[in-house]
mmCIF file of C-alpha atoms and ligand atoms in Angstrom:
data_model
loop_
_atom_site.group_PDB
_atom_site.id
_atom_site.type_symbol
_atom_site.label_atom_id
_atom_site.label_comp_id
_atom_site.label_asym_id
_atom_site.label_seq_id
_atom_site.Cartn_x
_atom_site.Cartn_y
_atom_site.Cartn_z
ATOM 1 C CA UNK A 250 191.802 -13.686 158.212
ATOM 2 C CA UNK A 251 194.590 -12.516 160.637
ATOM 3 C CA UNK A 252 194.075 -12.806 164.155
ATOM 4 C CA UNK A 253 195.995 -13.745 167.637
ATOM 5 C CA UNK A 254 196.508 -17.349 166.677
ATOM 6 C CA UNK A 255 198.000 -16.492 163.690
ATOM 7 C CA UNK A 256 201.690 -18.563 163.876
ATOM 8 C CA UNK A 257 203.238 -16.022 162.047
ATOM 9 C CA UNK A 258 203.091 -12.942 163.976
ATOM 10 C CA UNK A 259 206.343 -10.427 164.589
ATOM 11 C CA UNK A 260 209.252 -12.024 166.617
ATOM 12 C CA UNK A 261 209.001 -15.342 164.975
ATOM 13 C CA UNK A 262 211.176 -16.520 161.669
ATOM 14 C CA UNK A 263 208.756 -15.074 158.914
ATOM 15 C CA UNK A 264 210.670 -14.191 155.368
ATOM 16 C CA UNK A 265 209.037 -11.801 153.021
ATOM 17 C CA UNK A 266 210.162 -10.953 149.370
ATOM 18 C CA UNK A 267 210.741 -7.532 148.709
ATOM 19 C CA UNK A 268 211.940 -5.862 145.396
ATOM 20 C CA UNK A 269 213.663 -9.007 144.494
ATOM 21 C CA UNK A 270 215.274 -10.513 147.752
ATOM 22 C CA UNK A 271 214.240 -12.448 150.624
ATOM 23 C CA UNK A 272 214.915 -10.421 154.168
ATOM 24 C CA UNK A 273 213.217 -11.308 157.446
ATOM 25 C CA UNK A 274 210.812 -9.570 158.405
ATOM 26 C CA UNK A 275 212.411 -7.347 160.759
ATOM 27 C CA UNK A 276 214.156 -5.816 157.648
ATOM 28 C CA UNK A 277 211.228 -6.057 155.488
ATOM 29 C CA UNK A 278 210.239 -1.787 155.580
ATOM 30 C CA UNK A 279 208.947 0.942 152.564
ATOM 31 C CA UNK A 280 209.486 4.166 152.525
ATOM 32 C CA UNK A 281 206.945 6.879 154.927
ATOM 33 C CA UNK A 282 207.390 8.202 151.398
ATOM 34 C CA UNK A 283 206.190 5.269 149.593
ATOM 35 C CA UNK A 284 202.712 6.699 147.444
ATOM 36 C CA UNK A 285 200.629 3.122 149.007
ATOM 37 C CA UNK A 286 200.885 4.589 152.051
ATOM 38 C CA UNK A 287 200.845 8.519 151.130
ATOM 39 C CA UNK A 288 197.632 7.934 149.202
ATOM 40 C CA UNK A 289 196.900 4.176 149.225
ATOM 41 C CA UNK A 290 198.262 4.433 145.541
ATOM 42 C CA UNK A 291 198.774 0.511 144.519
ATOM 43 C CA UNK A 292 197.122 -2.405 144.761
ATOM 44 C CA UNK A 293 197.313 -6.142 146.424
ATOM 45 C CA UNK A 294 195.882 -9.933 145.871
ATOM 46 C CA UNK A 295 194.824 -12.348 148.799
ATOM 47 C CA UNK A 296 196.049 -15.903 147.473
ATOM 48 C CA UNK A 297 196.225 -19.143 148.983
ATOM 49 C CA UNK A 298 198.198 -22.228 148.308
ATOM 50 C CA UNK A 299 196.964 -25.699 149.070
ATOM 51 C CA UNK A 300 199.641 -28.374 149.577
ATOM 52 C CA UNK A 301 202.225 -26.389 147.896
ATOM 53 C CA UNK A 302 200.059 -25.173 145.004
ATOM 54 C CA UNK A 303 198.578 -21.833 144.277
ATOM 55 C CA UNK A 304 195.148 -21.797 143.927
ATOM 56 C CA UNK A 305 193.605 -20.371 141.149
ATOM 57 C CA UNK A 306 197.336 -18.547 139.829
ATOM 58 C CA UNK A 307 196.368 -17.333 136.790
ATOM 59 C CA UNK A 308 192.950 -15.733 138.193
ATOM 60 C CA UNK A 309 194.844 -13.836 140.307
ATOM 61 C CA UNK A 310 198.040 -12.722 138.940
ATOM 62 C CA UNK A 311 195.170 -11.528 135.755
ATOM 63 C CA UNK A 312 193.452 -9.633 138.389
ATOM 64 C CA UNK A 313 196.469 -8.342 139.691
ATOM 65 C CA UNK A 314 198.068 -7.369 136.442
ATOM 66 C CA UNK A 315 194.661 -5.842 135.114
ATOM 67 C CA UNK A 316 194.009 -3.554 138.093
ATOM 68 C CA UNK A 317 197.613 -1.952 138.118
ATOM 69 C CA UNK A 318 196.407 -1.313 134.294
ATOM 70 C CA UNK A 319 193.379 0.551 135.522
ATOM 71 C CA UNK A 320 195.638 2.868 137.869
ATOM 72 C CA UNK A 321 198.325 3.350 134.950
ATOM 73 C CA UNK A 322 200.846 0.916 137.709
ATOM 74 C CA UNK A 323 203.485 -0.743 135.863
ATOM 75 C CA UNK A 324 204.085 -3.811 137.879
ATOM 76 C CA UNK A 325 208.372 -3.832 137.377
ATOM 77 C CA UNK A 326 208.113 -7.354 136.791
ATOM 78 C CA UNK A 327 206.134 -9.685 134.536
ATOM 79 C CA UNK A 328 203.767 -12.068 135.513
ATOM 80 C CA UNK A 329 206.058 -15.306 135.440
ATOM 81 C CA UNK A 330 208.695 -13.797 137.678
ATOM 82 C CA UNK A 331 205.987 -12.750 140.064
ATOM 83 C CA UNK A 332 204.620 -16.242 139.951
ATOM 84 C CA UNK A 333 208.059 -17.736 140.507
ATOM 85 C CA UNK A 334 208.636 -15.404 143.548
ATOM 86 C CA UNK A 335 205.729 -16.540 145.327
ATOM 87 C CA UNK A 336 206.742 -19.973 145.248
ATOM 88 C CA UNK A 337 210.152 -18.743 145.838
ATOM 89 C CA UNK A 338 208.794 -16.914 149.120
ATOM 90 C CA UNK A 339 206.144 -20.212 150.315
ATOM 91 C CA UNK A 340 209.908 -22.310 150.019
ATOM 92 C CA UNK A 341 211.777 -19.708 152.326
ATOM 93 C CA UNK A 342 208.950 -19.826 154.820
ATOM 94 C CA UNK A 343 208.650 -23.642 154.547
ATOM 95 C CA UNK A 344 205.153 -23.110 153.722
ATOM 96 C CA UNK A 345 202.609 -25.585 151.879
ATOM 97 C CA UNK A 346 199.081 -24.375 153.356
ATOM 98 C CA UNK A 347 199.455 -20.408 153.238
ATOM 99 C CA UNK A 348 197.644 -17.423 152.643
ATOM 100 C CA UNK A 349 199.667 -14.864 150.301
ATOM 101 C CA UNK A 350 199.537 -11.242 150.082
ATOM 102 C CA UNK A 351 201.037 -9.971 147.030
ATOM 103 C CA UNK A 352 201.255 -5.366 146.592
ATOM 104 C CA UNK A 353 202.534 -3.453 144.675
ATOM 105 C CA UNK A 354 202.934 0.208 145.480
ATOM 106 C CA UNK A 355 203.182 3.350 142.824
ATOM 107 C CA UNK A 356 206.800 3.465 145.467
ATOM 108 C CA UNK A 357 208.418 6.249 146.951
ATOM 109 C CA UNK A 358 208.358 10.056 145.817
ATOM 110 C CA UNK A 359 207.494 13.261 147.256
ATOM 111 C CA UNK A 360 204.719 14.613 148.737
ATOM 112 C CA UNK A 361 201.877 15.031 145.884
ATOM 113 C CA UNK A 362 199.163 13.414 144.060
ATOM 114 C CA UNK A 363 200.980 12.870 141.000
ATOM 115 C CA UNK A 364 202.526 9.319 139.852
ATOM 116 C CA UNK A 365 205.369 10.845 138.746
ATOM 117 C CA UNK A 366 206.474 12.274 141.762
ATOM 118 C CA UNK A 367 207.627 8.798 142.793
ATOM 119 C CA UNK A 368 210.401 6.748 140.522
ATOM 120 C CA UNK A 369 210.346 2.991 141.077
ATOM 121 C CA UNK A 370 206.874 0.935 142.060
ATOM 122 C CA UNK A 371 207.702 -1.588 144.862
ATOM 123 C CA UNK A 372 206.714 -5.600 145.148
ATOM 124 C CA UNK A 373 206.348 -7.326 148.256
ATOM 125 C CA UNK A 374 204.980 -10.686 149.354
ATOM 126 C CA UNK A 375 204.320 -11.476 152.667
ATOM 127 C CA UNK A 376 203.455 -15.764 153.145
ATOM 128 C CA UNK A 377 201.407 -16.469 156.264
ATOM 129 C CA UNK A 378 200.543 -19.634 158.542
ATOM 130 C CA UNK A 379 196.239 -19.667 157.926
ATOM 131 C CA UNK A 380 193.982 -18.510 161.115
ATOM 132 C CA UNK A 381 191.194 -19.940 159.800
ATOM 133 C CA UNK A 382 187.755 -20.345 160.634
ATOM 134 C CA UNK A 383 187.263 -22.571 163.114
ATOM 135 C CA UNK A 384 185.778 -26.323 161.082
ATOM 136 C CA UNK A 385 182.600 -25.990 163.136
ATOM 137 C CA UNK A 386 181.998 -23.137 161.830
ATOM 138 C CA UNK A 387 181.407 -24.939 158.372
ATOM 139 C CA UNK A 388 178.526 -26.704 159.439
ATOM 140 C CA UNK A 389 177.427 -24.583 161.820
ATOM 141 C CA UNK A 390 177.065 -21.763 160.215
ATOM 142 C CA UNK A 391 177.419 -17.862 161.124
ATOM 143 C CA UNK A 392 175.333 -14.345 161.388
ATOM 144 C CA UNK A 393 176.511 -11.538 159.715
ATOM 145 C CA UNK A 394 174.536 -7.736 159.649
ATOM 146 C CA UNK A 395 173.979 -5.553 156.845
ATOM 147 C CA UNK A 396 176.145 -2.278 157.579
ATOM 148 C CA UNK A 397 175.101 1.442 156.668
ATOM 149 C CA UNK A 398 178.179 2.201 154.733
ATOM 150 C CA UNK A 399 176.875 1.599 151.813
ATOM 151 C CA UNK A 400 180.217 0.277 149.073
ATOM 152 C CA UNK A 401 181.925 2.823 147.142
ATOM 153 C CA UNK A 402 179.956 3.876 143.906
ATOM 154 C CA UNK A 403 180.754 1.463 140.643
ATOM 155 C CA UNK A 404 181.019 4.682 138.917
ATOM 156 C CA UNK A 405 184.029 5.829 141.122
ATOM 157 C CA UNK A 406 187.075 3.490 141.256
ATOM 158 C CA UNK A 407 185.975 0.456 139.757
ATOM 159 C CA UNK A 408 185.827 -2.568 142.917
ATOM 160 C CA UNK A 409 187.810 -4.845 140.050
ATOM 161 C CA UNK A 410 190.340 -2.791 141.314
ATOM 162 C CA UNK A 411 192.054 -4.345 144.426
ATOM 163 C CA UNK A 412 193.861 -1.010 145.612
ATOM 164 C CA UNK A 413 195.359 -0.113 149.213
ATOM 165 C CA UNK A 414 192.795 1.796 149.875
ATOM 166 C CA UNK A 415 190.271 -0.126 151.805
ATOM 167 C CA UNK A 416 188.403 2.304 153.999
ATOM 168 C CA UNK A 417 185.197 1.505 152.707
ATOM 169 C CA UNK A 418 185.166 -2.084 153.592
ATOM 170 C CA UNK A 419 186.762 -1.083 156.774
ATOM 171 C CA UNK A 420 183.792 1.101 157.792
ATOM 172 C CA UNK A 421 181.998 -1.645 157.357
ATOM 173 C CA UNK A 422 184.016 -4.171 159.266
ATOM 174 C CA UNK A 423 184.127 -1.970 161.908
ATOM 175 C CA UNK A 424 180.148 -2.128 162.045
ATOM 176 C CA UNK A 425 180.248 -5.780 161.997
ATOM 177 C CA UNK A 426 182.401 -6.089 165.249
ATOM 178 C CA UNK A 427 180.287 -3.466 166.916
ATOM 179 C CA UNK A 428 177.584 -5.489 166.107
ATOM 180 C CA UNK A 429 179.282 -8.735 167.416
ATOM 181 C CA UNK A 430 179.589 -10.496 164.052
ATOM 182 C CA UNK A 431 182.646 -11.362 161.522
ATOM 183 C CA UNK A 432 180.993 -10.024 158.400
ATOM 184 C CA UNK A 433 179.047 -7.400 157.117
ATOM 185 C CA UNK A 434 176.917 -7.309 153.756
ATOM 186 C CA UNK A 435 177.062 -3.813 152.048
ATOM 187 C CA UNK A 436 174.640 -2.608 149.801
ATOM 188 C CA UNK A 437 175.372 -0.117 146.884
ATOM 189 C CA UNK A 438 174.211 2.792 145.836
ATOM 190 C CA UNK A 439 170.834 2.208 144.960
ATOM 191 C CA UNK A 440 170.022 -0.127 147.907
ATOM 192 C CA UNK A 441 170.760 -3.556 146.225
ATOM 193 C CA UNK A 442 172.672 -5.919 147.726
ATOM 194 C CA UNK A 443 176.355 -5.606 146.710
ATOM 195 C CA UNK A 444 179.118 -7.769 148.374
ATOM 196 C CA UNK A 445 180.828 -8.232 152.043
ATOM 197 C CA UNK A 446 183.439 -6.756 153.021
ATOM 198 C CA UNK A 447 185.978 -9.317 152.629
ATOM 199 C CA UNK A 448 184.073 -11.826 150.617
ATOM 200 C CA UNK A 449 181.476 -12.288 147.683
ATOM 201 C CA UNK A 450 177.340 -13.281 148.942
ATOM 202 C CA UNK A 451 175.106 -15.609 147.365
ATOM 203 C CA UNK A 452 171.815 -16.925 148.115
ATOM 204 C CA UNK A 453 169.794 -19.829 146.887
ATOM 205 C CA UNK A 454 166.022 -19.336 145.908
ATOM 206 C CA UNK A 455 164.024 -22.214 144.197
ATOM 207 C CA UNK A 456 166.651 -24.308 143.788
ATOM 208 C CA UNK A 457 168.937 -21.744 141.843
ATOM 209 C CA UNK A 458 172.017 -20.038 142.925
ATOM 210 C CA UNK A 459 171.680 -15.831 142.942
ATOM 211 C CA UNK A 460 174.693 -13.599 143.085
ATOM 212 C CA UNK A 461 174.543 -9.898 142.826
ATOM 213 C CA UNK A 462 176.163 -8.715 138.978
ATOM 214 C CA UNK A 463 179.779 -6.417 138.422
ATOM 215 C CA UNK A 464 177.334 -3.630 138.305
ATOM 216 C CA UNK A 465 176.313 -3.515 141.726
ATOM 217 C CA UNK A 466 180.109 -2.832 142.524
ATOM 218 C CA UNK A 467 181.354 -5.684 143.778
ATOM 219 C CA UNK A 468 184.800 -7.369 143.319
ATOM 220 C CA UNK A 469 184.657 -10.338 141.325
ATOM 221 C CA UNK A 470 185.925 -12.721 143.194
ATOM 222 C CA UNK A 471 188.211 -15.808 142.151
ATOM 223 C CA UNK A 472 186.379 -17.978 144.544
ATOM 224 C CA UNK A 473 183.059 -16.679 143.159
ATOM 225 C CA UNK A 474 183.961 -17.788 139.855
ATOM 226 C CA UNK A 475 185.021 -21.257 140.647
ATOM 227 C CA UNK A 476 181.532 -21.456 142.828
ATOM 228 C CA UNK A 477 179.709 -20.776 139.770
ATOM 229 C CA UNK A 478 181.738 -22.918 137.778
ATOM 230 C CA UNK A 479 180.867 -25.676 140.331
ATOM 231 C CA UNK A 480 177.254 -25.010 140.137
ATOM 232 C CA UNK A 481 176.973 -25.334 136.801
ATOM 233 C CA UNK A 482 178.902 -28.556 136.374
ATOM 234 C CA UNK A 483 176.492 -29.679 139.123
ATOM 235 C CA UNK A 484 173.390 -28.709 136.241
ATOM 236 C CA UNK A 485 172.454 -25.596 138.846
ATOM 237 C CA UNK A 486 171.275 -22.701 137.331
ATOM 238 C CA UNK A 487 173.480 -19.246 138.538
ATOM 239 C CA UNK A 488 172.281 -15.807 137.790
ATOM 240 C CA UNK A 489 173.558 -13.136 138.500
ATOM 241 C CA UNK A 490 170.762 -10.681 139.695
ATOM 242 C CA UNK A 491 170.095 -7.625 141.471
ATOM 243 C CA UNK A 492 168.703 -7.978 144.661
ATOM 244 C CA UNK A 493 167.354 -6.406 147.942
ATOM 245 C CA UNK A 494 168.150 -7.021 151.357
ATOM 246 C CA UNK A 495 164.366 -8.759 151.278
ATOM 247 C CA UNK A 496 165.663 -11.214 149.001
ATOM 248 C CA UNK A 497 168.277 -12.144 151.810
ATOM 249 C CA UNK A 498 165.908 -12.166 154.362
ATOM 250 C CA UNK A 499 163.640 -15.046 152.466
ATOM 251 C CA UNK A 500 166.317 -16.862 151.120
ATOM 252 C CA UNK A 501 166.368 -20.847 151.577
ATOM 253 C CA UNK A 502 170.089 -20.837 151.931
ATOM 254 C CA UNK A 503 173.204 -18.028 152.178
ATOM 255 C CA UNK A 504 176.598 -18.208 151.757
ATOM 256 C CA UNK A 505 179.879 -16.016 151.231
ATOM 257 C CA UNK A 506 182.580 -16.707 149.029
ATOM 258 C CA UNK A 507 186.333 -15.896 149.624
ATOM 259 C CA UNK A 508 189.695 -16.685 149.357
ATOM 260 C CA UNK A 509 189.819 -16.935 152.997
ATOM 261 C CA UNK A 510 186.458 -17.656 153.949
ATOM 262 C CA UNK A 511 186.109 -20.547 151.263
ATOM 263 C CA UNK A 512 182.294 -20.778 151.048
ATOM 264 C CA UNK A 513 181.099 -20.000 154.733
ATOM 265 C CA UNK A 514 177.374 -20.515 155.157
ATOM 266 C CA UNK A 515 175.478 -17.889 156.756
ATOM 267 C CA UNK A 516 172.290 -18.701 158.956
ATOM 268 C CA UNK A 517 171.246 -14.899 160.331
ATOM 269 C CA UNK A 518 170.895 -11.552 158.596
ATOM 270 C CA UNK A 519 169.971 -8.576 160.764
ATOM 271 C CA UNK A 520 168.862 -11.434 163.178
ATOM 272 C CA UNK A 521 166.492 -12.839 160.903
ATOM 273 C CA UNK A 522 166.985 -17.027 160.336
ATOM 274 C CA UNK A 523 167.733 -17.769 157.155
ATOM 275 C CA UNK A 524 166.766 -21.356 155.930
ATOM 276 C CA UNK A 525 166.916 -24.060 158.377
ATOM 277 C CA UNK A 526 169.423 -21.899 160.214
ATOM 278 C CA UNK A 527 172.494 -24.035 159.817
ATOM 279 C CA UNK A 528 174.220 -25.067 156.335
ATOM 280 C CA UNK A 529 171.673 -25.721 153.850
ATOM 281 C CA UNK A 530 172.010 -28.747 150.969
ATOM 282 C CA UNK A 531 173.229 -27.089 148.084
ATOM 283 C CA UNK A 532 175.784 -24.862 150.385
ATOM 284 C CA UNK A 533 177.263 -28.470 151.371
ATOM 285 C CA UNK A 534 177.234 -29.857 148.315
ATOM 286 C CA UNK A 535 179.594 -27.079 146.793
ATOM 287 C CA UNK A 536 181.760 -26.566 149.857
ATOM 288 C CA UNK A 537 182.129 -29.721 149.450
ATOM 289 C CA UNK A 538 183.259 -29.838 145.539
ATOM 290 C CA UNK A 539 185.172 -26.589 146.306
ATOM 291 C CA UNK A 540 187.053 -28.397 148.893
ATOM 292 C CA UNK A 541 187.962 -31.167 146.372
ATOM 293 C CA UNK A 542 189.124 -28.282 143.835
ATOM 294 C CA UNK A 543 191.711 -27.125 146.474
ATOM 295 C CA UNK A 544 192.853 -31.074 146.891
ATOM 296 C CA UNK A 545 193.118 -31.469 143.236
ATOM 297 C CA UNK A 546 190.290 -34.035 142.503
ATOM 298 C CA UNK A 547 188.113 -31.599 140.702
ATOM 299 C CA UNK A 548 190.135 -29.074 138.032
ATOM 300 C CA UNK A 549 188.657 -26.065 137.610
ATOM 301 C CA UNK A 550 190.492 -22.593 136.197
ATOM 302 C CA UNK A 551 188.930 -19.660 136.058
HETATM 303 N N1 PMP B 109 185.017 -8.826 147.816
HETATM 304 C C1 PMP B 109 185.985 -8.110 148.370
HETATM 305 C C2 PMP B 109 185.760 -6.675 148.648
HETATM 306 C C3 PMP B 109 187.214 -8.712 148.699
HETATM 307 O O1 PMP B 109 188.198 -8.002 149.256
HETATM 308 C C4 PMP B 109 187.376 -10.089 148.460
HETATM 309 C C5 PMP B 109 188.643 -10.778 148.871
HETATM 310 N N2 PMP B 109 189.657 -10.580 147.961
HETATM 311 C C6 PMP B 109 186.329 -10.796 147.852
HETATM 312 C C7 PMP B 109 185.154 -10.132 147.547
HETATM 313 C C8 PMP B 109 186.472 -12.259 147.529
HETATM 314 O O2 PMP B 109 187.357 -12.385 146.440
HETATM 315 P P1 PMP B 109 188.257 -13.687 146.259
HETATM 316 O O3 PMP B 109 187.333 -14.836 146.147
HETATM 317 O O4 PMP B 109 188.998 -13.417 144.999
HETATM 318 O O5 PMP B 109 189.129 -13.767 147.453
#
């Protein structure tokens, strides 16, 4: 979600926490020894706050917490001081509408695959003025392609696990620009339909919301959850299904959930018109409750 217009880009003011203190950004540097960028050893959340609140904290800081589990990380502090330093870091950047990026690296070592080549896992949080998607682009709609890389095999690191290492989605991003579009959807292993490469897909069929399961290797997203939250409260049926990139192709509506994205409708796959080609009913009707989450005037945790 970073891009030119981005307010918060070197040379101007921006603070970032790092192992405890506040330093500007200038000052704000890891080691070349550092294992996250060795190896991509450690792992990261995308957060936003709305009006001065975190959306969704818990989600995330469990996601966070959970993953560093998987890859034997222990996070050096707990889950209320990390809370407390992201406020502490939206207040020093004067922030109320941000996006956050929390990571924590395995921290610096030696040379060497091994964890315990390095001593002391590092925290940083970096707060950042939103480039967003433009509003039109809500109700208008966008195309996205499916790329060739195909995501990284559940069986292999699990997707739950948000680490540094983000090649595979990359690949796939880097399709997507070639191909003149944002996004890309990737498909898994065995051809289904797995997830973008920033953001979760969902499509509605009959008048029921489909989302591809864990088990097609996807992350599961925090705004994904709340979306299906939403739907149900709204008496819509969700399932979570396998499906192929046919199923996109006939779908009445599409959408993509993220914590930057929100819930961006799609209107072309591969070129093919999905729908009525611009934001379909049941995409506007939970943009539109997801929008009132993030004001406060529908509560949801997930
Ligand atoms: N899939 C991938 C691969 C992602 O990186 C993200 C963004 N974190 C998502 C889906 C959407 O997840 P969330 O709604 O938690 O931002």
């Amino acid at each position: 979600m970073f891009n030119a217009s981005n307010p918060h880009l070197p040379g101007t003011d921006l603070k970032v926490w790092l192992d405890g203190k506040i330093v500007p950004m200038e000052e704000a540097k890891i080691s070349v020894f550092d294992h996250g960028v060795l190896y991509g050893d450690g792992v990261f959340e995308g957060i936003r706050a709305y009006n001065g609140k975190v959306f969704q904290m818990e989600a995330h800081m469990r996601r966070l917490y959970q993953g560093a589990g998987a890859i034997c990380l222990q996070i050096p502090i707990g889950k209320e001081a990390f809370e407390k330093a992201i406020y502490d870091t939206l207040e020093a950047n004067n922030l109320n509408n941000a996006y956050i990026r929390a990571v924590v690296t395995r921290g610096a070592g030696y040379l060497g695959l091994h964890p315990g080549k390095t001593a002391n896992p590092s925290v940083f949080i970096i707060t950042a003025g939103l480039a967003l998607y433009p509003l039109e682009l809500y109700e208008k709609g966008m195309p996205i392609i499916t790329a060739s890389t195909i995501r990284n095999h559940p069986h292999a690191v699990s997707a739950q696990v948000k680490s540094l290492n983000y090649l595979n989605n990359i690949m796939a991003q880097i399709e997507a620009t070639q191909a003149g579009v944002v996004e890309a959807v990737m498909l898994n292993h065995e051809g289904y339909v797995a997830e973008c490469t920033g953001d979760n897909i969902f499509i509605v069929r009959k008048g029921e919301l489909l989302t591809p399961p864990p088990s097609a290797g996807i992350l599961e997203g925090v705004t994904r959850a709340v979306v299906m939250e939403l739907a149900k409260r709204r008496g819509i049926a969700v399932h979570e299904k396998n499906m192929t990139r046919h199923d996109l192709y006939v779908a009445d509506e599409c959408f993509l959930t993220g914590t930057g994205a929100e819930i961006m409708p799609i209107t072309h796959i591969d070129q093919r018109q999905i729908g009525c080609g611009k934001i379909g009913v049941m995409t506007r009707q939970l943009l539109e409750d997801f929008w009132a989450c993030t004001k406060g005037q529908i509560d949801v945790q997930v």
